[in-house]
XYZ file of C-alpha atoms in Angstrom:
174
model
C -1.743 -21.027 9.654
C -0.790 -22.665 5.413
C 1.728 -24.074 4.014
C 3.893 -20.340 2.115
C 3.747 -21.094 -1.660
C 6.753 -19.261 -3.397
C 5.068 -17.710 -6.222
C 6.730 -15.025 -8.509
C 4.338 -12.922 -7.127
C 4.993 -13.366 -3.700
C 8.805 -13.509 -4.095
C 7.986 -9.876 -5.356
C 5.596 -8.844 -2.495
C 8.457 -10.618 -0.212
C 11.800 -8.896 -1.939
C 9.813 -5.350 -1.749
C 8.136 -4.904 1.723
C 10.376 -7.006 3.804
C 13.879 -5.941 2.047
C 13.413 -2.957 0.430
C 10.936 -1.381 2.477
C 11.008 2.417 1.587
C 10.342 3.177 5.251
C 13.240 5.115 6.465
C 15.624 3.604 8.769
C 14.314 0.045 8.544
C 15.830 -1.530 5.372
C 19.872 -0.759 3.579
C 18.475 -2.693 0.505
C 16.059 -0.431 -0.982
C 15.512 3.041 -1.660
C 12.986 5.409 1.135
C 10.222 7.220 0.107
C 12.703 10.568 -0.013
C 14.967 8.976 -2.244
C 12.686 7.719 -4.480
C 10.790 11.565 -4.398
C 7.883 10.951 -2.666
C 8.751 14.334 0.556
C 6.537 16.323 1.819
C 2.699 16.201 2.537
C 1.252 17.036 -0.203
C 3.144 14.213 -1.842
C 2.322 11.577 0.768
C -1.405 12.477 0.183
C -0.669 11.639 -3.463
C 0.664 9.145 -3.162
C -2.160 7.416 -0.706
C -4.645 9.235 -3.215
C -3.281 6.675 -5.592
C -3.042 2.834 -3.146
C -6.829 3.901 -1.971
C -7.442 4.035 -5.562
C -6.224 0.707 -6.805
C -7.724 -1.624 -3.670
C -11.501 -2.850 -2.941
C -10.354 -1.268 0.983
C -12.944 1.438 0.544
C -12.559 4.751 2.017
C -14.511 3.866 5.747
C -12.400 0.972 5.778
C -9.004 2.148 6.205
C -8.588 3.060 9.014
C -5.878 4.351 10.675
C -5.662 5.144 14.150
C -3.740 5.276 18.294
C -2.588 1.679 19.001
C -5.606 1.773 21.737
C -8.045 2.034 19.303
C -6.862 -0.505 16.586
C -8.894 -3.061 18.286
C -12.141 -1.429 19.414
C -11.820 0.091 15.197
C -11.555 -3.357 14.082
C -15.028 -4.350 15.725
C -16.842 -1.413 13.173
C -15.215 -2.840 9.979
C -18.108 -4.360 7.453
C -16.255 -5.339 3.931
C -14.181 -8.310 3.234
C -10.809 -6.081 2.113
C -9.428 -3.637 4.830
C -6.987 -1.577 6.577
C -6.433 -0.762 10.442
C -3.096 0.697 11.328
C -1.854 2.311 14.440
C -0.517 5.791 13.380
C 3.719 5.394 14.642
C 4.690 7.414 11.403
C 2.623 9.047 8.853
C -0.332 7.272 7.846
C 1.368 5.631 3.812
C 4.419 4.495 6.057
C 2.592 3.367 9.015
C 1.186 1.134 6.755
C 3.976 -0.088 4.698
C 5.643 -0.900 7.890
C 3.265 -2.393 9.296
C 2.735 -4.906 6.135
C 6.871 -5.823 6.170
C 6.363 -5.894 10.176
C 3.722 -8.889 9.504
C 6.307 -10.580 6.726
C 9.296 -10.102 9.242
C 7.926 -11.824 12.659
C 5.270 -14.571 10.342
C 2.578 -12.981 11.094
C 0.615 -13.579 7.996
C -1.020 -15.749 5.764
C -2.312 -16.289 2.838
C -5.426 -17.837 1.022
C -7.136 -18.138 -1.879
C -10.407 -16.947 -2.559
C -12.172 -17.364 -5.725
C -8.886 -17.819 -7.883
C -7.404 -14.369 -5.662
C -5.275 -14.636 -3.842
C -5.922 -13.086 -0.407
C -3.248 -11.568 1.969
C -4.093 -11.090 5.817
C -1.860 -9.803 7.836
C -1.401 -8.564 11.803
C 1.619 -6.423 13.159
C 1.737 -6.620 16.710
C 4.550 -4.871 19.044
C 4.488 -5.472 23.034
C 1.882 -8.157 22.813
C -0.744 -5.946 21.286
C -2.230 -5.464 17.545
C -0.641 -2.859 16.286
C -2.308 -3.347 12.937
C -4.699 -5.437 10.283
C -4.746 -5.988 7.543
C -6.634 -8.213 4.937
C -5.764 -6.977 1.118
C -5.791 -8.798 -2.299
C -2.076 -9.526 -3.892
C -2.717 -7.645 -7.125
C -3.523 -4.348 -4.793
C -0.171 -5.125 -3.126
C 1.661 -5.838 -6.455
C 0.103 -2.639 -8.015
C 1.691 -0.129 -4.959
C 4.825 -1.402 -5.672
C 4.773 -0.560 -8.662
C 2.761 3.446 -7.784
C 5.724 3.398 -4.526
C 8.664 2.651 -7.060
C 7.681 5.412 -9.723
C 8.945 8.860 -9.008
C 6.051 11.332 -8.611
C 7.194 13.637 -10.547
C 6.505 11.364 -13.398
C 3.368 10.586 -12.368
C 2.762 14.398 -12.104
C 4.195 15.075 -16.220
C 2.007 12.043 -16.802
C -1.275 13.435 -15.175
C -0.594 16.618 -16.216
C 0.598 15.362 -20.236
C -2.975 13.629 -20.249
C -4.945 16.552 -19.075
C -3.298 19.063 -21.855
C -4.727 16.207 -24.756
C -7.817 16.092 -23.407
C -8.485 19.294 -23.438
C -6.946 19.810 -27.061
C -9.149 16.505 -28.138
C -12.054 18.441 -26.837
C -11.440 21.786 -28.759
C -11.029 19.902 -31.922
C -14.431 18.341 -31.312
C -16.145 21.780 -30.916
C -14.522 23.748 -33.744
């Protein structure tokens, strides 16, 4: 393991994922997904799409599976960045919980590769690997911003953008 470099970005990441973890019944300091507004399966699917869109992890390397399958699924991962996580909660909640646990138990490493900080995270439970995640620091920071944003705001923003595009298109056709 390399020495921990307490940069401002690292402090933001640790503060959110460890101390303010939004998974219910995990942290007393932060708001839960529900309190932020991420409640119900459609909102959680929306959140998953948003998080996927701001990372280098492709669809094939975003794997949520049973705990017994984690190590086997890792053998089939292609690419530098990936998430292989056991499903103990909903997919997103399981991933955020796994990130939290990797920091809480010191099972992580940060490497600078070509000027980018890459986080290598592992979550173990009773000697079994439950999750392994390789993700860019920028993605972890962007996830914080997205998760902390009330989905009502994001929905209104997307609707406004579509309406604006429609108005512009109508002006151009006249």
